[in-house]
N, CA, C and O atoms as CSV, one atom per row, in Angstrom:
chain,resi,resn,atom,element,x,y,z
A,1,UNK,N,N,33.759,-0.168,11.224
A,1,UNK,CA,C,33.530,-0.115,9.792
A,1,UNK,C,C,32.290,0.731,9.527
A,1,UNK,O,O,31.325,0.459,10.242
A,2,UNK,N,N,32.132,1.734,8.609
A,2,UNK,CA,C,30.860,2.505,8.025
A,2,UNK,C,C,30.341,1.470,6.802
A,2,UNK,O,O,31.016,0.876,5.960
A,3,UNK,N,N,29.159,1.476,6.981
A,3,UNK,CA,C,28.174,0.994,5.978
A,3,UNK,C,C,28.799,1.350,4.375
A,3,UNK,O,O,29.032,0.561,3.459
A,4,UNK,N,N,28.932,2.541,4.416
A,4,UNK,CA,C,29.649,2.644,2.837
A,4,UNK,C,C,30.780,2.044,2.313
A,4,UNK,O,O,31.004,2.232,1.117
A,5,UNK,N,N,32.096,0.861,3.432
A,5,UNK,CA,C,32.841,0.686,3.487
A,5,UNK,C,C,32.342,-1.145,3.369
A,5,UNK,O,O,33.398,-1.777,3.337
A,6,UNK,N,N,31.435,-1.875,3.318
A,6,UNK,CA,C,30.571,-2.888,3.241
A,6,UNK,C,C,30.514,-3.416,1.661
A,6,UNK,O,O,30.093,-2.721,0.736
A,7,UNK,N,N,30.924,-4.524,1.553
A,7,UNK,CA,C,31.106,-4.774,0.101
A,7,UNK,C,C,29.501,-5.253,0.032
A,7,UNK,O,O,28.807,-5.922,0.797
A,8,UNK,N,N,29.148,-4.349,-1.722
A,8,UNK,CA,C,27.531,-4.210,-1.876
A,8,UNK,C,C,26.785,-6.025,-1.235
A,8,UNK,O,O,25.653,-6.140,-0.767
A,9,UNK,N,N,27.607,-6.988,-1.376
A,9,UNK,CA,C,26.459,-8.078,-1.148
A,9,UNK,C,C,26.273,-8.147,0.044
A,9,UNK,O,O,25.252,-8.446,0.663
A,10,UNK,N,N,27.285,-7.865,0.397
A,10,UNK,CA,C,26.885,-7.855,2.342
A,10,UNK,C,C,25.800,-6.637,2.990
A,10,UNK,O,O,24.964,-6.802,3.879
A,11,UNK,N,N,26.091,-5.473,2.287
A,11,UNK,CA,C,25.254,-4.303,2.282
A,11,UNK,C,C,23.365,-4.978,1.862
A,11,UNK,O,O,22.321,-4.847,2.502
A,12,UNK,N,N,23.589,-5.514,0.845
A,12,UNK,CA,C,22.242,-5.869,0.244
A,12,UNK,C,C,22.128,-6.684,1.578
A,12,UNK,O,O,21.902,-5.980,2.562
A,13,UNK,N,N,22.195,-7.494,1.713
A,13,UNK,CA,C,22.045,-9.314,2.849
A,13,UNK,C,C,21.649,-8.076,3.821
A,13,UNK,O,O,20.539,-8.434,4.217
A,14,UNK,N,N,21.937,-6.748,4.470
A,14,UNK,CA,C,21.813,-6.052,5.371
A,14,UNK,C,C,20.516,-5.511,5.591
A,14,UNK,O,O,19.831,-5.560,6.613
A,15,UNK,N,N,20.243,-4.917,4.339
A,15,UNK,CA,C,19.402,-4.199,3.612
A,15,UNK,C,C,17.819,-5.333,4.013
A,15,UNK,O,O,16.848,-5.160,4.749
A,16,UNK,N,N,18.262,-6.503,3.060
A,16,UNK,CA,C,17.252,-7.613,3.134
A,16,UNK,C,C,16.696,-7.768,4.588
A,16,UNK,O,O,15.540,-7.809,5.009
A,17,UNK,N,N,17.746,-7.831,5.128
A,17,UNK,CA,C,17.578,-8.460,6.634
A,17,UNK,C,C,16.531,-7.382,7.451
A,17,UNK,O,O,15.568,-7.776,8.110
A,18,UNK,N,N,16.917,-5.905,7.275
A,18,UNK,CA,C,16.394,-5.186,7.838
A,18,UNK,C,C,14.821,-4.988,7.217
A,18,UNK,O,O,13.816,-4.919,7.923
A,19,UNK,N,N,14.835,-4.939,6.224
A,19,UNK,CA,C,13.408,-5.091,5.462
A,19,UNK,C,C,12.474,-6.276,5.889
A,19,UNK,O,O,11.253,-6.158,5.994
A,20,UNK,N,N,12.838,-6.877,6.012
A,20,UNK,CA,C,12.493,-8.485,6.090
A,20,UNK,C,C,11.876,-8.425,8.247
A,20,UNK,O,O,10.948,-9.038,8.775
A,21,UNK,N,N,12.548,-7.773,8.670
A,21,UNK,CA,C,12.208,-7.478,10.220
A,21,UNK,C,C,11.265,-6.243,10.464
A,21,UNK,O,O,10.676,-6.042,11.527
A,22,UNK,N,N,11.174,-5.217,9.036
A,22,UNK,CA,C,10.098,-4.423,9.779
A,22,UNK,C,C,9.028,-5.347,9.181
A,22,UNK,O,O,8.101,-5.710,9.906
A,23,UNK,N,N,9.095,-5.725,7.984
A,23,UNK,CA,C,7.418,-6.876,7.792
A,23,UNK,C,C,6.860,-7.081,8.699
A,23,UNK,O,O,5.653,-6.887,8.841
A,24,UNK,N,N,7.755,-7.599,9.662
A,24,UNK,CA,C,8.026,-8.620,10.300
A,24,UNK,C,C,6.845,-8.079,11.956
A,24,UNK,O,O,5.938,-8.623,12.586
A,25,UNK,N,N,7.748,-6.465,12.049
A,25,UNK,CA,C,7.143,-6.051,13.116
A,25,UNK,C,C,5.742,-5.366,12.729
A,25,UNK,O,O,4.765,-5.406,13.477
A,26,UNK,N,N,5.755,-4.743,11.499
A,26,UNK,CA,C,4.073,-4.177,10.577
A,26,UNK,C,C,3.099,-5.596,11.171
A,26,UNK,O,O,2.246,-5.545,12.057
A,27,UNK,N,N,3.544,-6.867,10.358
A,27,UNK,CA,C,2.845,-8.362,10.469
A,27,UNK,C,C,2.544,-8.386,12.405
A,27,UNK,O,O,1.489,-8.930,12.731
A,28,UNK,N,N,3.166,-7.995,13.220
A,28,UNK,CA,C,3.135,-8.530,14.538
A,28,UNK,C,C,2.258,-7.247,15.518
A,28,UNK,O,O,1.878,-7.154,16.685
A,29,UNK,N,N,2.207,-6.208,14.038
A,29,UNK,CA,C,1.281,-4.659,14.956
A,29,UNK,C,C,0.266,-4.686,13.929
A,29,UNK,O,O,0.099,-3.599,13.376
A,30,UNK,N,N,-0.325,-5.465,13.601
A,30,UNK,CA,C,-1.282,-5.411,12.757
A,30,UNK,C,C,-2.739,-3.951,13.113
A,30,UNK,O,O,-3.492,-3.563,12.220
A,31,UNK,N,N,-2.782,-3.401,14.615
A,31,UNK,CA,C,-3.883,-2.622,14.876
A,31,UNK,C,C,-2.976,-1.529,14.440
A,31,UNK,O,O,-3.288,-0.627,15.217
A,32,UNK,N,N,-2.002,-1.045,13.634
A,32,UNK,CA,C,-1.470,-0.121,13.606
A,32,UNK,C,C,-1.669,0.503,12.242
A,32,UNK,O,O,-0.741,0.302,11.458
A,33,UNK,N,N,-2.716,1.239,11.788
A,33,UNK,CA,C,-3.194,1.407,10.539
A,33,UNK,C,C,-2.790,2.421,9.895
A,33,UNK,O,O,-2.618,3.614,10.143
A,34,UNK,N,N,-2.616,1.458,8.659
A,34,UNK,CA,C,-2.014,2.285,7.414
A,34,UNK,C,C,-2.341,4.050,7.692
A,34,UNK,O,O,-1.320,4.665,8.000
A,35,UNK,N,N,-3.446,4.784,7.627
A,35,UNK,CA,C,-3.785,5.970,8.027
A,35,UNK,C,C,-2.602,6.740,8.937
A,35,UNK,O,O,-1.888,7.727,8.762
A,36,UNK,N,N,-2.822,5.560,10.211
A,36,UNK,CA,C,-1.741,6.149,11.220
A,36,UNK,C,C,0.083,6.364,10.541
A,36,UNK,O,O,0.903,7.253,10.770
A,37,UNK,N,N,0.148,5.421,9.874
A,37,UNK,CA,C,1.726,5.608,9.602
A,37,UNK,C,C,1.785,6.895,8.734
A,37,UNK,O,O,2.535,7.850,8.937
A,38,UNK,N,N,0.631,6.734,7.467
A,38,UNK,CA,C,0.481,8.027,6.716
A,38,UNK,C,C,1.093,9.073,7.724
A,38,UNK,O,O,2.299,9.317,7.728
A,39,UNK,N,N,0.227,9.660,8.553
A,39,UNK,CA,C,0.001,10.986,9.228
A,39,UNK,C,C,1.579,10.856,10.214
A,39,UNK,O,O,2.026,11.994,10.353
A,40,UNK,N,N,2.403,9.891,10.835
A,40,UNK,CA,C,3.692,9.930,11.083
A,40,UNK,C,C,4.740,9.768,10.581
A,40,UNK,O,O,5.842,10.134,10.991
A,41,UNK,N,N,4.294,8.827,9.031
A,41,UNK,CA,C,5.594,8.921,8.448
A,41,UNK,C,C,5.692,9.184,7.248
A,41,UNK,O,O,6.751,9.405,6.662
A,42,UNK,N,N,4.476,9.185,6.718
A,42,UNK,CA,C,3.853,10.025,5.318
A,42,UNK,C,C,4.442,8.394,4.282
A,42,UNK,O,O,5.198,8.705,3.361
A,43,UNK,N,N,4.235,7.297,4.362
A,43,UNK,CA,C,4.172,6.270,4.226
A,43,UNK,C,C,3.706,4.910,5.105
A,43,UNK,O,O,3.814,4.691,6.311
A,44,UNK,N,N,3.074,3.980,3.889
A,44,UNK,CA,C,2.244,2.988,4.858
A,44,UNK,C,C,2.353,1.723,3.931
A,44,UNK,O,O,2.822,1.766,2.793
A,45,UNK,N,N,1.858,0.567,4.557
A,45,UNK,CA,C,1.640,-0.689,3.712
A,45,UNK,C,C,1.706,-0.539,2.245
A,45,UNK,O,O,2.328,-1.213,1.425
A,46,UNK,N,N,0.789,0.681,2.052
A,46,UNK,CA,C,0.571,0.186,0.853
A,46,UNK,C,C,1.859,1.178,-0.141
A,46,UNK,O,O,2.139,1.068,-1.335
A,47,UNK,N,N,2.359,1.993,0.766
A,47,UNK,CA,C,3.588,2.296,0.094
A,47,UNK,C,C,4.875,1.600,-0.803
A,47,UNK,O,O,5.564,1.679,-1.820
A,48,UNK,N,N,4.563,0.767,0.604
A,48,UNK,CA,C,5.939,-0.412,0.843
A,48,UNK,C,C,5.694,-1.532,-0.303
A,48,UNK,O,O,6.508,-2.261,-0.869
A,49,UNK,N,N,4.081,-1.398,-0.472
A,49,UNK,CA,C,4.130,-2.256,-1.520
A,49,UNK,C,C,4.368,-1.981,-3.273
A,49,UNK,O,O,4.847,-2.742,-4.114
A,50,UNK,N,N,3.926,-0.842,-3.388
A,50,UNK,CA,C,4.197,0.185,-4.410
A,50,UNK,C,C,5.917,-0.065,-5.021
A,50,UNK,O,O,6.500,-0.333,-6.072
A,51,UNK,N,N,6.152,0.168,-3.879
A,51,UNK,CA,C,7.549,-0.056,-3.314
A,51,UNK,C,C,8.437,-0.749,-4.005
A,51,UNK,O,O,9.224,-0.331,-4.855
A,52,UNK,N,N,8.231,-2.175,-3.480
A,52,UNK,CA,C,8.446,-3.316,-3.871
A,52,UNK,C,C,7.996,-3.537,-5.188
A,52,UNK,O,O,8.860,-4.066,-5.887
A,53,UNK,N,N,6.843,-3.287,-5.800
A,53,UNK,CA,C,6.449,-3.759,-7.023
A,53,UNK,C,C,7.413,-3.099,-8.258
A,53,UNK,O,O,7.634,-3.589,-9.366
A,54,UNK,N,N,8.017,-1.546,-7.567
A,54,UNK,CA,C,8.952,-0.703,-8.720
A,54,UNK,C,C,10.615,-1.277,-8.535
A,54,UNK,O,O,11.472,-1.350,-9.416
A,55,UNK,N,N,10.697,-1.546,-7.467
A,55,UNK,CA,C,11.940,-2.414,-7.621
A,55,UNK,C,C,12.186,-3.452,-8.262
A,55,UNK,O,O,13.207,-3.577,-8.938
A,56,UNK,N,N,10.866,-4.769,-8.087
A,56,UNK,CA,C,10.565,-5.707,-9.001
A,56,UNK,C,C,10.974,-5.446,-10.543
A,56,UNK,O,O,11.865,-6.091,-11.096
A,57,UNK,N,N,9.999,-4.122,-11.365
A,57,UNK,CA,C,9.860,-3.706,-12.096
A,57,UNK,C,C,11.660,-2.927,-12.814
A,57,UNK,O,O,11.762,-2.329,-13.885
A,58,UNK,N,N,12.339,-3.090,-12.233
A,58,UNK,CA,C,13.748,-1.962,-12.368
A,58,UNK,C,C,14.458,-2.955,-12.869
A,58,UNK,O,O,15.119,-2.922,-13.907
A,59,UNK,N,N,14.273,-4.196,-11.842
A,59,UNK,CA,C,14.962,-5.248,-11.682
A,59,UNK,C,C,14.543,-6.093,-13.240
A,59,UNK,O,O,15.368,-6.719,-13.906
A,60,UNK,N,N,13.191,-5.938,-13.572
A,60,UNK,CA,C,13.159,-7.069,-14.954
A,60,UNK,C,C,12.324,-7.973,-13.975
A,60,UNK,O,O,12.155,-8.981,-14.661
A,61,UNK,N,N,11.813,-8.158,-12.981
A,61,UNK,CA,C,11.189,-8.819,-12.615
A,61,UNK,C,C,9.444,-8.563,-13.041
A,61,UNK,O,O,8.820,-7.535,-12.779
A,62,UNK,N,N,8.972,-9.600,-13.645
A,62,UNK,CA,C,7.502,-9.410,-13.952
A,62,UNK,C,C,6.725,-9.954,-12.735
A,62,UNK,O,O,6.608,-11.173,-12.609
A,63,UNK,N,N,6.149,-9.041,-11.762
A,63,UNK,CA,C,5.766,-9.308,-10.353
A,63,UNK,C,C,4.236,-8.897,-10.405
A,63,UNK,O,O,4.141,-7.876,-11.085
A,64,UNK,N,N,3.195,-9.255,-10.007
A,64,UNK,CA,C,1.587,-8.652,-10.422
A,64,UNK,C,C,1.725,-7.803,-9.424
A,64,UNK,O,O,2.216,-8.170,-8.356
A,65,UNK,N,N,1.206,-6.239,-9.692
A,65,UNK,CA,C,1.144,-5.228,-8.000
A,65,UNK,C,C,0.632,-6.297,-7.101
A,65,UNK,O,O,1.505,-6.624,-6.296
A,66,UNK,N,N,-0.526,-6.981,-6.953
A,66,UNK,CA,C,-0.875,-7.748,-5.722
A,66,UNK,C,C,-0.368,-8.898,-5.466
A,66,UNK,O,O,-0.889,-9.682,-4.673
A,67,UNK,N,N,1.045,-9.207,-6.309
A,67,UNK,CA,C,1.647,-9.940,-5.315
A,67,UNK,C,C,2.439,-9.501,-4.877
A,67,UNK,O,O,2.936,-10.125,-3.940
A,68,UNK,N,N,3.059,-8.165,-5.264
A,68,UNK,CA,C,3.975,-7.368,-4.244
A,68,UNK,C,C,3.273,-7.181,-2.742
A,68,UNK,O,O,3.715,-7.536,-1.650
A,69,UNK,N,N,2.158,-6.573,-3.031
A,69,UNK,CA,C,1.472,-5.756,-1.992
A,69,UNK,C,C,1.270,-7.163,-0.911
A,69,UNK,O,O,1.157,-7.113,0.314
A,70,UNK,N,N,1.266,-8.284,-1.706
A,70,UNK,CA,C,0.456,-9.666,-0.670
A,70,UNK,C,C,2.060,-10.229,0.273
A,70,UNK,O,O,2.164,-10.899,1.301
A,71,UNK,N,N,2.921,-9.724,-0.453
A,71,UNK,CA,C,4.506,-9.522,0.203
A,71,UNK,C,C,4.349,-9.254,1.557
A,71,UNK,O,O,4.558,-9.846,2.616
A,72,UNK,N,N,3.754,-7.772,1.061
A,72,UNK,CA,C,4.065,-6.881,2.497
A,72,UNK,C,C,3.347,-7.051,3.380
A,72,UNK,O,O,3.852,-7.189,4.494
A,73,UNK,N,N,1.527,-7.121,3.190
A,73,UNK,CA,C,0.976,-7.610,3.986
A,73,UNK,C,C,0.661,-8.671,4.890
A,73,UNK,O,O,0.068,-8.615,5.967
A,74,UNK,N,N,1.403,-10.150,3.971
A,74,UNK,CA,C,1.498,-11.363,4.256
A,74,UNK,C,C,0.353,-12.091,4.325
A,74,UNK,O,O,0.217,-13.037,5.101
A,75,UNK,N,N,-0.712,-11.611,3.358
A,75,UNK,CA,C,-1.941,-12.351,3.267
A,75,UNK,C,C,-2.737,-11.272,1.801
A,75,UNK,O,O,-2.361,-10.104,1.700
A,76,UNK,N,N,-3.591,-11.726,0.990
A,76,UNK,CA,C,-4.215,-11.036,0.398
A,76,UNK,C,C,-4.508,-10.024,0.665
A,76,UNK,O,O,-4.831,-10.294,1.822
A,77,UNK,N,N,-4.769,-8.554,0.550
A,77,UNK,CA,C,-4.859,-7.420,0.737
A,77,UNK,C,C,-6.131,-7.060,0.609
A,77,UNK,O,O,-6.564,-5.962,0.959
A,78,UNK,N,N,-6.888,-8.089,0.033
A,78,UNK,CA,C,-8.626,-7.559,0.570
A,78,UNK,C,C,-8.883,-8.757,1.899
A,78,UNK,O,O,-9.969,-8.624,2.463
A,79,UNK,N,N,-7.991,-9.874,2.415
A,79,UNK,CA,C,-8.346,-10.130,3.570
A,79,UNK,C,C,-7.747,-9.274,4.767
A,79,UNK,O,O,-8.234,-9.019,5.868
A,80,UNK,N,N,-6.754,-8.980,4.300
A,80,UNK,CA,C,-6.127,-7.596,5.471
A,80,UNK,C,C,-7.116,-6.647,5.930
A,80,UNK,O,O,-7.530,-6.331,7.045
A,81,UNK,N,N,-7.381,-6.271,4.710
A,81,UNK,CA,C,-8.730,-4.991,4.630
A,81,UNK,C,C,-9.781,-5.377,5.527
A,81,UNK,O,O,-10.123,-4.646,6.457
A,82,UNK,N,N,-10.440,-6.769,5.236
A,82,UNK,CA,C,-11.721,-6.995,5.852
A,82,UNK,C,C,-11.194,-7.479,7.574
A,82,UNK,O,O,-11.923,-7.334,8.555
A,83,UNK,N,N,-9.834,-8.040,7.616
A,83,UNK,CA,C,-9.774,-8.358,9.227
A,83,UNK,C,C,-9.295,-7.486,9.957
A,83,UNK,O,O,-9.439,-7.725,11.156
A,84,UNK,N,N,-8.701,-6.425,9.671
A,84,UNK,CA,C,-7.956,-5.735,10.242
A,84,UNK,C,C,-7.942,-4.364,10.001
A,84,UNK,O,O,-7.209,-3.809,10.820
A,85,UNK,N,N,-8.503,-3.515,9.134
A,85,UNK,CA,C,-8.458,-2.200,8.736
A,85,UNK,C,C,-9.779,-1.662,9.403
A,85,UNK,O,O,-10.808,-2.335,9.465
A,86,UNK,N,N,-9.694,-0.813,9.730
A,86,UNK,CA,C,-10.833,0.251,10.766
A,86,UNK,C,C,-11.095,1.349,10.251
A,86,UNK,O,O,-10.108,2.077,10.151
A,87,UNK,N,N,-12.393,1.922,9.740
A,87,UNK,CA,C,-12.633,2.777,9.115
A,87,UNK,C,C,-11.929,4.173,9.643
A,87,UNK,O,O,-11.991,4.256,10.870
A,88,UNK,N,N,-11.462,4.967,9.190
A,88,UNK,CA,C,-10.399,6.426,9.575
A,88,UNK,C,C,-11.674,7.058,10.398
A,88,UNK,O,O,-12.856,6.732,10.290
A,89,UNK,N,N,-11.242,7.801,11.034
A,89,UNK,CA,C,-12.200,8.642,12.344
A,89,UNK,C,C,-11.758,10.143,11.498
A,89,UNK,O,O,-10.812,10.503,10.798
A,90,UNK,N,N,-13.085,10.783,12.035
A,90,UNK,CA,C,-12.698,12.133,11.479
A,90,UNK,C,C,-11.303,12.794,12.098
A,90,UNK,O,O,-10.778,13.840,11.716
A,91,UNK,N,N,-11.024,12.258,12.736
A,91,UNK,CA,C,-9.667,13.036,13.391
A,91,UNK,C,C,-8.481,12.862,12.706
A,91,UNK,O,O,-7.633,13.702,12.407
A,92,UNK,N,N,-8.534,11.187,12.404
A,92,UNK,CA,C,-7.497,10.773,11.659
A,92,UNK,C,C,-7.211,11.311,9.987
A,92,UNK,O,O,-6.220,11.448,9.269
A,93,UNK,N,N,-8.746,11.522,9.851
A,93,UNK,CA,C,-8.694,12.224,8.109
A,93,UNK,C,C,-8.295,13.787,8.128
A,93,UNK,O,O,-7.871,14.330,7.107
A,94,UNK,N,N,-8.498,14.670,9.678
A,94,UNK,CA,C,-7.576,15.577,9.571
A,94,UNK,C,C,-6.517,15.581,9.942
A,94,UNK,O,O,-5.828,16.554,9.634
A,95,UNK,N,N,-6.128,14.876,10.478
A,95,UNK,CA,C,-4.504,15.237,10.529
A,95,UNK,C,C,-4.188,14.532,9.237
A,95,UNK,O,O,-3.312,15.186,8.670
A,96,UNK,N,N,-4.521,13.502,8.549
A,96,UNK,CA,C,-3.759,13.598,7.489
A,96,UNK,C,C,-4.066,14.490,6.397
A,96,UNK,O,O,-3.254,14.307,5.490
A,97,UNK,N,N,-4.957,15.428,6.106
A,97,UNK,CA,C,-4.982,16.313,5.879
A,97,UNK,C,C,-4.217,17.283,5.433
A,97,UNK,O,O,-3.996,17.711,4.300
A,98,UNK,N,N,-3.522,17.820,7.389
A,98,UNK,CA,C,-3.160,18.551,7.513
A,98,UNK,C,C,-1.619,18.313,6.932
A,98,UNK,O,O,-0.984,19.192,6.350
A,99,UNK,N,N,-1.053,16.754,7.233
A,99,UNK,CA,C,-0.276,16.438,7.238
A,99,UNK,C,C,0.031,16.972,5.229
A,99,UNK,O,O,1.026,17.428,4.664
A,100,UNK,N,N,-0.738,16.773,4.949
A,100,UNK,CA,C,-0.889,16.453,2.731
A,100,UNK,C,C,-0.215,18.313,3.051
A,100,UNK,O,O,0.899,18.462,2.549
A,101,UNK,N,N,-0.756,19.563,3.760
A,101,UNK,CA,C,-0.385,20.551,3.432
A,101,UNK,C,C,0.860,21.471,4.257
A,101,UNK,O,O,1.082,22.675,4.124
A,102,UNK,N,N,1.483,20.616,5.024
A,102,UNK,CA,C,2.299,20.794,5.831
A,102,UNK,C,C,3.631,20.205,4.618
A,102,UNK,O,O,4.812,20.177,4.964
């Protein structure tokens, strides 16, 4: 069976499921910083939360941005910040940089 051939609720339940497991693995790589995903995937945490808050928003859902963002992170987003975020190294601020003109 192809995915396009998936009646939409089962597609969504799919969708969910898979969303719900990268949290899952972001939550379990926590030294893996936002910066870094920037510069490989030109999205990060705080994308995902952006993310989430405009889907909320499409949907009619009245969601505060920081409780989307506290979604993704799975804890307040200024305790994320203070336990876990590492100031960017000059290396990391050029390649993303480079990455913004590429």
């Amino acid at each position: 069976m192809k995915h396009e051939d998936l009646p939409g609720a089962q597609q969504d339940a799919l969708d969910a499921a898979t969303f719900r497991r990268l949290l899952a693995h972001l939550d379990a790589h926590k030294d893996v910083q936002n910066i870094d995903l920037m510069i490989l995937a030109d999205f990060c945490r705080n994308c995902l939360g952006k993310w989430y808050d405009a889907a909320a928003k499409e949907q009619g859902v009245a969601l505060a941005p920081e409780a989307a963002r506290e979604r993704i992170y799975g804890m307040a987003y200024a305790d994320w910040k203070r336990d876990f975020q590492t100031a960017a190294t000059p290396e990391q601020l050029a390649a993303l940089e480079a990455r913004k003109k590429a």
